[in-house]
Coordinates of C-alpha atoms in Angstrom, one line a residue:
Chain A
X1 CA 19.3 -19.9 6.2
X2 CA 19.5 -17.4 9.1
X3 CA 19.1 -18.7 12.6
X4 CA 15.7 -18.9 14.2
X5 CA 16.7 -16.2 16.7
X6 CA 17.6 -13.8 13.9
X7 CA 14.3 -14.5 12.1
X8 CA 12.4 -13.9 15.3
X9 CA 14.2 -10.6 15.8
X10 CA 13.5 -9.7 12.2
X11 CA 9.8 -10.5 12.6
X12 CA 9.6 -8.4 15.8
X13 CA 11.1 -5.4 14.0
X14 CA 8.6 -5.7 11.2
X15 CA 5.7 -6.1 13.7
X16 CA 7.0 -3.0 15.5
X17 CA 7.1 -1.0 12.3
X18 CA 3.7 -2.3 11.2
X19 CA 2.0 -1.3 14.5
X20 CA 3.7 2.1 14.4
X21 CA 2.3 2.7 11.0
X22 CA -1.1 1.7 12.1
X23 CA -0.8 4.1 15.1
X24 CA 0.2 6.9 12.8
X25 CA -2.9 6.4 10.7
X26 CA -4.9 8.0 13.4
X27 CA -2.7 11.1 13.3
X28 CA -3.6 11.5 9.6
X29 CA -7.2 12.4 10.3
X30 CA -7.4 16.0 9.0
X31 CA -8.6 18.8 11.3
X32 CA -9.8 18.1 14.8
X33 CA -10.7 14.4 15.3
X34 CA -13.2 15.5 17.9
X35 CA -15.1 17.5 15.3
X36 CA -15.1 14.5 13.1
X37 CA -16.5 12.2 15.7
X38 CA -19.0 14.5 17.4
X39 CA -19.7 17.1 14.8
X40 CA -18.8 20.7 15.1
X41 CA -21.9 21.7 17.1
X42 CA -21.0 19.5 20.1
X43 CA -21.0 20.9 23.7
X44 CA -17.6 21.9 25.1
X45 CA -17.8 19.4 28.0
X46 CA -18.5 16.5 25.6
X47 CA -15.6 17.7 23.4
X48 CA -13.3 17.7 26.4
X49 CA -14.5 14.2 27.4
X50 CA -14.0 12.9 23.9
X51 CA -10.5 14.5 23.7
X52 CA -9.5 12.7 26.9
X53 CA -11.1 9.4 25.7
X54 CA -9.1 9.6 22.5
X55 CA -6.0 10.6 24.4
X56 CA -5.6 13.8 22.3
X57 CA -4.8 15.9 25.4
X58 CA -1.4 14.2 25.6
X59 CA 1.6 14.7 23.4
X60 CA 2.1 12.3 20.4
X61 CA 5.1 10.4 21.9
X62 CA 3.2 9.8 25.1
X63 CA 0.2 8.4 23.1
X64 CA 2.5 6.3 21.2
X65 CA 4.0 4.8 24.3
X66 CA 0.5 4.2 25.8
X67 CA -0.5 2.5 22.5
X68 CA 2.3 0.1 22.9
X69 CA 1.8 -0.6 26.6
X70 CA -1.9 -1.3 25.8
X71 CA -1.0 -3.4 22.8
X72 CA 1.4 -5.6 24.8
X73 CA -1.5 -6.3 27.2
X74 CA -3.7 -7.2 24.3
X75 CA -5.7 -4.0 24.7
X76 CA -6.8 -2.4 21.4
X77 CA -8.7 0.4 23.0
X78 CA -12.5 0.9 23.2
X79 CA -15.0 1.5 20.4
X80 CA -16.2 5.1 20.4
X81 CA -19.8 4.1 19.6
X82 CA -20.4 0.6 21.0
X83 CA -19.0 1.0 24.5
X84 CA -17.1 -2.2 24.0
X85 CA -13.4 -3.0 23.9
X86 CA -12.2 -3.3 20.3
X87 CA -10.5 -6.6 21.1
X88 CA -13.9 -8.1 22.0
X89 CA -15.6 -6.9 18.9
X90 CA -12.8 -8.3 16.8
X91 CA -12.9 -11.7 18.5
X92 CA -16.7 -11.8 17.8
X93 CA -16.1 -11.3 14.1
X94 CA -12.9 -13.2 13.6
X95 CA -14.3 -16.7 13.2
X96 CA -16.6 -15.7 10.3
X97 CA -13.6 -14.1 8.4
X98 CA -11.4 -17.1 9.2
X99 CA -14.1 -19.5 7.9
X100 CA -14.4 -17.5 4.7
X101 CA -10.7 -17.3 4.2
X102 CA -10.2 -21.0 4.9
X103 CA -12.9 -21.9 2.5
X104 CA -11.4 -19.7 -0.2
X105 CA -8.0 -21.2 0.5
X106 CA -9.2 -24.8 0.1
X107 CA -10.9 -23.8 -3.1
X108 CA -7.6 -22.3 -4.4
X109 CA -5.8 -25.5 -3.7
X110 CA -8.5 -27.6 -5.3
X111 CA -8.5 -25.5 -8.5
X112 CA -4.9 -24.3 -8.8
X113 CA -2.9 -27.5 -8.2
X114 CA -4.7 -29.7 -10.7
X115 CA -5.1 -27.0 -13.3
X116 CA -1.4 -25.9 -13.0
X117 CA -0.2 -29.5 -13.3
X118 CA -2.4 -30.1 -16.3
X119 CA -1.2 -27.0 -18.0
X120 CA 2.4 -27.8 -17.5
X121 CA 2.0 -31.4 -18.7
X122 CA 0.2 -30.3 -21.8
X123 CA 2.3 -27.2 -22.5
X124 CA 1.1 -25.3 -25.5
X125 CA -2.0 -27.5 -26.1
X126 CA -5.6 -26.7 -25.1
X127 CA -5.5 -27.6 -21.4
X128 CA -2.6 -25.1 -21.1
X129 CA -4.4 -22.4 -23.0
X130 CA -7.5 -23.0 -20.9
X131 CA -5.5 -22.6 -17.7
X132 CA -3.7 -19.5 -19.0
X133 CA -7.0 -17.9 -20.0
X134 CA -8.5 -18.8 -16.6
X135 CA -5.4 -17.2 -14.9
X136 CA -5.7 -14.0 -16.9
X137 CA -9.5 -13.7 -16.5
X138 CA -9.2 -14.6 -12.8
X139 CA -6.8 -11.8 -12.0
X140 CA -8.7 -9.3 -14.1
X141 CA -12.2 -9.7 -12.6
X142 CA -12.6 -7.3 -9.6
X143 CA -14.2 -9.3 -6.7
X144 CA -16.8 -6.6 -6.0
X145 CA -18.1 -7.2 -9.6
X146 CA -17.7 -11.0 -9.6
X147 CA -19.8 -11.2 -6.4
X148 CA -22.9 -9.6 -7.8
X149 CA -22.5 -11.6 -11.1
X150 CA -22.3 -14.9 -9.2
X151 CA -25.4 -13.9 -7.2
X152 CA -27.2 -13.0 -10.4
X153 CA -26.4 -16.4 -11.9
X154 CA -26.5 -18.9 -9.0
X155 CA -29.0 -17.3 -6.6
X156 CA -31.3 -15.4 -8.9
X157 CA -31.4 -17.3 -12.1
X158 CA -30.7 -20.8 -10.8
X159 CA -31.8 -20.5 -7.2
X160 CA -29.0 -22.8 -6.0
X161 CA -27.5 -20.6 -3.2
X162 CA -28.7 -18.0 -0.8
X163 CA -28.2 -14.3 -1.8
X164 CA -26.3 -13.2 1.3
X165 CA -25.6 -13.7 5.0
X166 CA -24.1 -16.8 6.6
X167 CA -27.1 -18.5 8.2
X168 CA -28.0 -21.0 5.6
X169 CA -26.0 -24.0 4.5
X170 CA -24.4 -23.3 1.1
X171 CA -24.1 -19.6 1.9
X172 CA -20.3 -20.0 2.1
X173 CA -19.9 -21.1 -1.5
X174 CA -20.4 -17.8 -3.4
X175 CA -18.3 -15.7 -1.0
X176 CA -15.5 -18.2 -1.0
X177 CA -15.6 -18.4 -4.8
X178 CA -15.6 -14.6 -5.1
X179 CA -12.7 -14.3 -2.7
X180 CA -10.6 -17.2 -4.0
X181 CA -10.8 -16.7 -7.7
X182 CA -8.0 -14.2 -8.2
X183 CA -5.7 -16.2 -5.8
X184 CA -6.6 -19.4 -7.7
X185 CA -5.6 -17.7 -10.9
X186 CA -2.3 -16.5 -9.6
X187 CA -1.5 -19.8 -8.0
X188 CA -2.4 -21.8 -11.2
X189 CA 0.1 -19.7 -13.1
X190 CA 2.7 -20.1 -10.4
X191 CA 2.3 -23.9 -10.3
X192 CA 2.6 -24.1 -14.1
X193 CA 5.6 -21.9 -14.4
X194 CA 7.3 -23.5 -11.5
X195 CA 6.8 -27.0 -13.0
X196 CA 8.1 -25.8 -16.3
X197 CA 11.1 -24.2 -14.8
X198 CA 12.4 -27.4 -13.2
X199 CA 11.5 -29.4 -16.3
X200 CA 15.1 -29.0 -17.7
X201 CA 16.7 -30.3 -14.5
X202 CA 19.0 -33.3 -14.7
X203 CA 17.3 -35.2 -11.9
X204 CA 14.1 -35.4 -14.0
X205 CA 16.0 -36.8 -16.9
X206 CA 17.6 -39.3 -14.7
X207 CA 14.2 -40.3 -13.2
X208 CA 12.8 -40.8 -16.8
X209 CA 15.9 -42.7 -17.8
X210 CA 15.6 -45.2 -15.0
X211 CA 12.1 -46.0 -16.4
X212 CA 9.7 -44.2 -14.1
X213 CA 6.3 -43.5 -15.5
X214 CA 5.4 -39.9 -16.2
X215 CA 3.0 -39.9 -13.2
X216 CA 5.7 -41.1 -10.9
X217 CA 8.1 -38.5 -12.1
X218 CA 5.4 -35.8 -11.5
X219 CA 4.5 -37.0 -8.0
X220 CA 7.8 -38.0 -6.7
X221 CA 10.2 -35.5 -8.4
X222 CA 8.6 -32.6 -10.1
X223 CA 5.8 -31.5 -7.7
X224 CA 7.8 -31.7 -4.5
X225 CA 10.4 -29.4 -6.0
X226 CA 8.0 -27.1 -7.9
X227 CA 5.7 -26.5 -4.9
X228 CA 8.4 -24.8 -2.7
X229 CA 8.1 -21.4 -4.5
X230 CA 4.4 -21.9 -4.6
X231 CA 4.2 -22.2 -0.8
X232 CA 6.0 -18.8 -0.5
X233 CA 3.6 -17.2 -2.9
X234 CA 0.6 -18.8 -1.1
X235 CA 1.9 -17.2 2.1
X236 CA 2.1 -13.8 0.4
X237 CA -1.4 -14.2 -1.0
X238 CA -2.9 -15.1 2.4
X239 CA -2.6 -11.4 3.1
X240 CA -4.4 -10.5 -0.1
X241 CA -7.1 -13.0 0.9
X242 CA -7.6 -11.2 4.3
X243 CA -7.7 -7.8 2.6
X244 CA -9.9 -9.1 -0.2
X245 CA -12.2 -10.4 2.5
X246 CA -13.0 -6.8 3.4
X247 CA -14.7 -6.2 0.0
X248 CA -16.1 -9.6 -0.3
X249 CA -17.8 -9.5 3.1
X250 CA -19.4 -6.2 2.2
X251 CA -20.8 -7.7 -1.1
X252 CA -22.3 -10.6 0.7
X253 CA -23.2 -9.0 4.0
X254 CA -20.9 -11.6 5.6
X255 CA -20.5 -10.7 9.3
X256 CA -16.7 -10.8 9.6
X257 CA -13.9 -8.4 10.3
X258 CA -14.2 -6.7 6.9
X259 CA -17.8 -5.6 7.4
X260 CA -16.9 -4.6 11.0
X261 CA -14.2 -2.4 9.5
X262 CA -16.2 -0.8 6.8
X263 CA -19.1 -0.2 9.2
X264 CA -16.7 1.4 11.6
X265 CA -15.2 3.6 8.8
X266 CA -18.7 4.9 7.9
X267 CA -19.5 5.5 11.6
X268 CA -16.0 7.1 12.1
X269 CA -15.3 4.6 14.9
X270 CA -11.5 5.0 14.4
X271 CA -10.2 2.7 17.2
X272 CA -12.2 -0.2 15.6
X273 CA -10.7 0.6 12.2
X274 CA -7.2 0.8 13.7
X275 CA -7.7 -2.5 15.5
X276 CA -9.0 -4.4 12.5
X277 CA -6.1 -3.1 10.3
X278 CA -3.6 -4.1 13.0
X279 CA -5.0 -7.6 13.4
X280 CA -5.1 -8.3 9.7
X281 CA -1.6 -6.9 9.1
X282 CA -0.3 -9.0 12.0
X283 CA -2.0 -12.1 10.6
X284 CA -0.4 -11.4 7.2
X285 CA 3.1 -11.0 8.7
X286 CA 2.8 -14.3 10.6
X287 CA 1.4 -16.1 7.6
X288 CA 4.4 -15.1 5.6
X289 CA 6.8 -16.1 8.3
X290 CA 5.0 -19.4 8.6
X291 CA 5.3 -20.0 4.9
X292 CA 9.1 -19.2 5.0
X293 CA 9.5 -21.6 8.0
X294 CA 7.6 -24.3 6.2
X295 CA 9.7 -24.0 3.0
X296 CA 12.8 -24.1 5.2
X297 CA 11.5 -27.3 6.8
X298 CA 10.5 -29.0 3.6
X299 CA 13.5 -28.1 1.5
X300 CA 16.4 -30.3 2.7
X301 CA 18.8 -27.9 0.9
X302 CA 17.8 -25.1 3.2
X303 CA 17.1 -27.2 6.3
X304 CA 20.5 -28.8 6.2
X305 CA 22.2 -25.4 6.5
X306 CA 20.0 -24.2 9.4
Chain B
X1 CA -0.4 -6.6 -28.3
X2 CA -3.1 -5.5 -30.7
X3 CA -6.2 -6.3 -28.7
X4 CA -5.0 -4.7 -25.4
X5 CA -3.8 -1.7 -27.4
X6 CA -7.3 -1.3 -28.9
X7 CA -9.0 -1.6 -25.5
X8 CA -6.6 0.9 -23.9
X9 CA -7.1 3.3 -26.8
X10 CA -10.9 3.0 -26.4
X11 CA -10.4 3.8 -22.7
X12 CA -8.5 6.9 -23.6
X13 CA -11.2 8.0 -26.1
X14 CA -14.0 7.3 -23.6
X15 CA -12.1 9.4 -21.0
X16 CA -11.8 12.2 -23.5
X17 CA -15.4 11.9 -24.5
X18 CA -16.3 11.9 -20.8
X19 CA -15.4 15.6 -20.4
X20 CA -17.5 16.7 -23.3
X21 CA -19.9 19.5 -22.3
X22 CA -23.0 17.9 -23.9
X23 CA -22.9 14.9 -21.6
X24 CA -25.3 14.9 -18.7
X25 CA -24.0 12.3 -16.2
X26 CA -25.7 14.0 -13.3
X27 CA -29.0 14.9 -14.9
X28 CA -31.8 13.4 -12.8
X29 CA -34.9 12.6 -14.7
X30 CA -37.4 10.7 -12.5
X31 CA -39.9 9.8 -15.3
X32 CA -37.1 7.9 -17.0
X33 CA -35.8 5.7 -14.2
X34 CA -34.6 2.1 -14.8
X35 CA -34.9 2.3 -18.6
X36 CA -33.3 -0.6 -20.4
X37 CA -30.9 0.1 -23.2
X38 CA -32.6 1.7 -26.2
X39 CA -31.9 4.0 -29.1
X40 CA -32.7 7.0 -26.9
X41 CA -30.4 5.8 -24.1
X42 CA -27.8 3.4 -25.5
X43 CA -27.0 1.9 -22.1
X44 CA -30.3 2.7 -20.4
X45 CA -30.8 4.8 -17.3
X46 CA -30.2 4.3 -13.6
X47 CA -32.3 4.6 -10.5
X48 CA -32.5 8.4 -10.8
X49 CA -33.1 8.4 -14.6
X50 CA -29.5 9.4 -15.3
X51 CA -28.1 8.1 -18.6
X52 CA -25.7 5.2 -17.9
X53 CA -23.6 5.8 -21.0
X54 CA -22.8 9.4 -19.9
X55 CA -21.9 8.2 -16.5
X56 CA -19.8 5.4 -17.9
X57 CA -17.8 7.9 -20.0
X58 CA -17.4 10.3 -17.1
X59 CA -16.3 7.4 -14.9
X60 CA -13.7 6.4 -17.6
X61 CA -12.1 9.8 -17.1
X62 CA -11.9 9.3 -13.4
X63 CA -10.4 5.9 -13.6
X64 CA -7.8 7.0 -16.2
X65 CA -6.8 10.1 -14.3
X66 CA -6.5 8.3 -11.0
X67 CA -4.7 5.3 -12.5
X68 CA -2.1 7.2 -14.4
X69 CA -1.5 9.8 -11.7
X70 CA -1.1 7.1 -9.1
X71 CA 1.3 5.1 -11.2
X72 CA 3.4 8.2 -12.0
X73 CA 3.5 9.4 -8.4
X74 CA 4.3 5.9 -7.1
X75 CA 7.0 5.3 -9.6
X76 CA 8.7 8.6 -9.1
X77 CA 8.8 8.1 -5.3
X78 CA 9.7 4.4 -5.5
X79 CA 12.5 5.0 -8.1
X80 CA 14.0 7.8 -6.0
X81 CA 13.9 5.8 -2.8
X82 CA 15.2 2.7 -4.5
X83 CA 18.1 4.5 -6.2
X84 CA 19.0 6.3 -3.0
X85 CA 19.1 3.0 -1.0
X86 CA 20.9 1.0 -3.6
X87 CA 23.5 3.7 -4.5
X88 CA 24.4 4.9 -1.0
X89 CA 24.2 1.6 0.7
X90 CA 25.2 1.3 4.4
X91 CA 23.0 2.8 7.0
X92 CA 20.8 4.6 4.4
X93 CA 20.1 1.3 2.8
X94 CA 19.4 -0.5 6.0
X95 CA 16.9 2.1 7.1
X96 CA 15.1 2.2 3.8
X97 CA 15.1 -1.6 3.5
X98 CA 13.3 -1.9 6.8
X99 CA 10.8 0.7 5.7
X100 CA 10.2 -1.2 2.5
X101 CA 9.8 -4.4 4.5
X102 CA 7.2 -2.8 6.8
X103 CA 5.1 -1.5 3.9
X104 CA 5.4 -4.8 2.2
X105 CA 4.1 -6.4 5.4
X106 CA 0.7 -4.8 4.7
X107 CA -1.7 -6.2 2.2
X108 CA -1.7 -3.2 -0.2
X109 CA -5.4 -2.8 -0.5
X110 CA -5.9 -2.9 3.2
X111 CA -3.4 0.0 3.7
X112 CA -5.2 1.9 0.9
X113 CA -8.6 1.3 2.5
X114 CA -7.3 2.4 5.9
X115 CA -5.6 5.5 4.5
X116 CA -8.7 6.5 2.6
X117 CA -10.8 5.9 5.7
X118 CA -8.6 8.3 7.7
X119 CA -8.0 11.1 5.2
X120 CA -11.4 11.0 3.8
X121 CA -12.8 10.5 0.3
X122 CA -12.2 12.5 -2.9
X123 CA -10.1 12.1 -6.0
X124 CA -6.9 13.6 -4.5
X125 CA -7.1 11.5 -1.4
X126 CA -7.7 8.3 -3.4
X127 CA -4.5 9.1 -5.3
X128 CA -2.6 9.7 -2.1
X129 CA -4.0 6.5 -0.5
X130 CA -3.1 4.4 -3.6
X131 CA 0.4 5.9 -3.9
X132 CA 1.0 5.1 -0.3
X133 CA 0.8 1.5 -1.1
X134 CA 2.1 1.8 -4.7
X135 CA 5.7 3.2 -4.2
X136 CA 7.0 0.1 -2.4
X137 CA 7.0 -2.2 -5.4
X138 CA 9.1 0.2 -7.5
X139 CA 11.5 0.9 -4.6
X140 CA 12.2 -2.7 -4.0
X141 CA 12.7 -3.4 -7.7
X142 CA 15.0 -0.5 -8.3
X143 CA 17.0 -1.0 -5.1
X144 CA 17.9 -4.7 -5.9
X145 CA 19.0 -3.8 -9.4
X146 CA 21.1 -0.8 -8.3
X147 CA 22.8 -3.0 -5.8
X148 CA 24.0 -5.3 -8.6
X149 CA 24.9 -2.4 -10.9
X150 CA 26.7 -0.4 -8.3
X151 CA 30.1 -1.9 -8.9
X152 CA 30.0 -2.0 -12.6
X153 CA 33.0 -0.5 -14.3
X154 CA 31.1 2.4 -16.0
X155 CA 29.8 3.5 -12.6
X156 CA 33.2 3.2 -11.0
X157 CA 34.6 5.2 -13.9
X158 CA 32.0 7.9 -13.4
X159 CA 32.9 8.1 -9.7
X160 CA 36.6 8.3 -10.5
X161 CA 35.9 11.1 -13.0
X162 CA 34.3 13.0 -10.1
X163 CA 30.8 13.0 -11.3
X164 CA 28.2 14.0 -8.6
X165 CA 26.1 11.4 -7.0
X166 CA 23.0 12.8 -8.6
X167 CA 24.5 12.7 -12.1
X168 CA 25.7 9.1 -11.6
X169 CA 22.3 8.0 -10.4
X170 CA 20.5 9.8 -13.2
X171 CA 22.8 9.2 -16.2
X172 CA 24.5 5.9 -15.3
X173 CA 22.0 3.9 -13.2
X174 CA 18.5 5.1 -13.9
X175 CA 18.5 4.1 -17.6
X176 CA 19.6 0.6 -16.8
X177 CA 16.9 -0.1 -14.2
X178 CA 13.9 1.1 -16.2
X179 CA 12.9 -2.1 -18.0
X180 CA 11.3 -3.8 -15.1
X181 CA 9.9 -0.5 -13.9
X182 CA 7.9 -0.2 -17.2
X183 CA 6.5 -3.7 -16.6
X184 CA 5.7 -3.0 -13.0
X185 CA 3.9 0.2 -14.2
X186 CA 1.7 -1.6 -16.6
X187 CA 0.5 -4.0 -13.9
X188 CA 0.4 -0.9 -11.7
X189 CA -2.2 0.6 -14.0
X190 CA -4.4 -2.5 -13.7
X191 CA -4.0 -2.5 -10.0
X192 CA -4.8 1.2 -9.6
X193 CA -7.9 0.9 -11.7
X194 CA -9.2 -2.0 -9.6
X195 CA -8.2 -0.3 -6.4
X196 CA -9.9 3.1 -7.2
X197 CA -13.0 1.2 -8.2
X198 CA -12.8 -0.8 -5.0
X199 CA -12.5 2.3 -2.8
X200 CA -15.4 3.9 -4.6
X201 CA -17.4 0.7 -4.3
X202 CA -16.8 0.9 -0.5
X203 CA -17.9 4.6 -0.6
X204 CA -14.3 5.8 0.2
X205 CA -13.4 7.0 -3.3
X206 CA -15.2 9.3 -5.7
X207 CA -18.2 10.8 -4.0
X208 CA -21.7 10.9 -5.4
X209 CA -23.2 12.4 -7.5
X210 CA -20.0 12.2 -9.5
X211 CA -19.7 9.0 -11.6
X212 CA -17.1 6.3 -11.1
X213 CA -17.2 2.7 -12.2
X214 CA -16.9 1.4 -8.7
X215 CA -19.6 3.7 -7.4
X216 CA -21.9 2.7 -10.3
X217 CA -21.5 -0.9 -9.3
X218 CA -22.1 -0.1 -5.7
X219 CA -25.3 1.7 -6.5
X220 CA -26.4 -0.8 -9.1
X221 CA -26.1 -3.8 -6.8
X222 CA -29.2 -2.7 -5.0
X223 CA -31.2 -2.9 -8.2
X224 CA -29.6 -6.1 -9.5
X225 CA -32.9 -7.8 -10.0
X226 CA -34.7 -4.9 -11.8
X227 CA -31.9 -3.4 -13.8
X228 CA -28.8 -5.7 -14.2
X229 CA -27.4 -3.4 -16.8
X230 CA -26.5 -0.9 -14.0
X231 CA -23.9 -3.4 -12.7
X232 CA -23.0 -5.0 -16.1
X233 CA -22.0 -1.9 -18.0
X234 CA -19.4 -0.5 -15.6
X235 CA -18.3 -4.0 -14.6
X236 CA -17.5 -5.0 -18.2
X237 CA -15.7 -1.7 -18.8
X238 CA -13.6 -2.3 -15.7
X239 CA -12.9 -5.9 -16.5
X240 CA -11.8 -5.1 -20.1
X241 CA -9.5 -2.2 -19.0
X242 CA -7.9 -4.3 -16.3
X243 CA -7.6 -7.3 -18.7
X244 CA -5.9 -5.1 -21.3
X245 CA -3.5 -3.6 -18.8
X246 CA -2.5 -7.1 -17.6
X247 CA -2.1 -8.4 -21.2
X248 CA 0.0 -5.3 -22.0
X249 CA 2.2 -6.0 -18.9
X250 CA 2.6 -9.6 -20.0
X251 CA 3.6 -8.6 -23.5
X252 CA 6.0 -6.0 -22.2
X253 CA 7.6 -8.4 -19.9
X254 CA 8.2 -10.9 -22.7
X255 CA 9.5 -8.2 -25.0
X256 CA 11.8 -6.6 -22.4
X257 CA 12.8 -10.1 -21.1
X258 CA 12.3 -9.2 -17.5
X259 CA 12.3 -12.5 -15.6
X260 CA 10.8 -13.9 -12.5
X261 CA 8.4 -11.8 -10.6
X262 CA 6.1 -13.2 -8.0
X263 CA 2.9 -11.8 -9.4
X264 CA 1.4 -12.6 -12.8

């Protein structure tokens, strides 16, 4: 295990690369960005003002430097349309996205852990086949189709849940289900294969030989070992969860970062798009690092060497 | 392998049928709006009276074209980058590894959405946006393998014989790293189909009036209550194709005995 300092440096380099990439996204806008924002018939004075506002009158490297100076101060620039700092807009919407992602994450754990354990214990029999089918179907259903299907079933046909928004109680259920399904599917598979992989280990045989019940073997010996790679994968998938939230929020008109971003895309409010991408990407990097650190802490084989 | 093969073949046939001149995916017919499936219109009509079957076939062509082009472009870039990093090592490898790490630090779909948002919609731009996120997987895969193959005797022998770097990479390394690339590519097709449909669903992909499965779902959602077939037809097609590509990838992985990847 590398030292904490090395890991921190590593994370910083990746964060630097990620933010540079996000900065470069703006450069990709074809043609004159001012045309894109104001339309080609705009007045010369307005164009000039917009050019200055976007910082386009300065050379690229200078804009890049300014981008970083602002970023270090926590300034993500201003929205072109809403006359508000991007940071403030993001903070307004962040709680709704975090709520959705957290609900989906809890759902993933509630479904994937029991199902994965069940599948591994009954390998080759029907619980296993059920879990495998669930895993395959789960990763193959696109969330923008699953969402409307769930609405059709639970809101329209059965009338159990509200159709969209986040005002009523119960409105969180369908979006969380939509967002979490594919992650639950992947995690179920991971728990199963991870448990099966350590099945042949000697310490499990020893545990059984000394007379431990199957349940005790599972809880005390199998799961703690099998969950380590699962934690790494969960960390990786958190990013998928945040990105998936973009589409899920649009489906359910959920007022989070995703709908903010898609609205901004359609309004060509590029600084807002840039800000949201940056925040989600940073969240993703940190989630992965946190998962790595957690695995390092939990695994005495790694922790001992740190 | 039989069922996924059948579905993928159907996809291909649908895509070919989709370019037939007698189809009318964009023919607006206001007296015929929201018709349910019948003998005249096998899959009914949409909010503008356009035949859903014709649009479904036309959309099959789009998704097939985008998926395969994306996978080929991504794989070619990724393999080249991965081979270069693994073979030359040293500073080249360090720089490329960092680059791979940075791209991996983005949730792929987020990067594709951001790219598409910046460069604008359209079929070419969708492919560019998807390849931007797609090449990384291949590069990482190939690099790691080349690193372990680099010091094999047959490679050292080729170097000793004075073969050029290019020839060594192409003749002595590339064939050995292809197995996992094929597996990655099958999952890549599934991923690209979903991603294209996702971008079109967000209005960032194929532009109306042209048909795409994602766009059909997006338009159909508004009429979910009156005409659920508008969402069901493209959704089922999408689901089956993705399912088939995933099954195909699984089967290929078992057959080629490629072990341990973090995704299903």
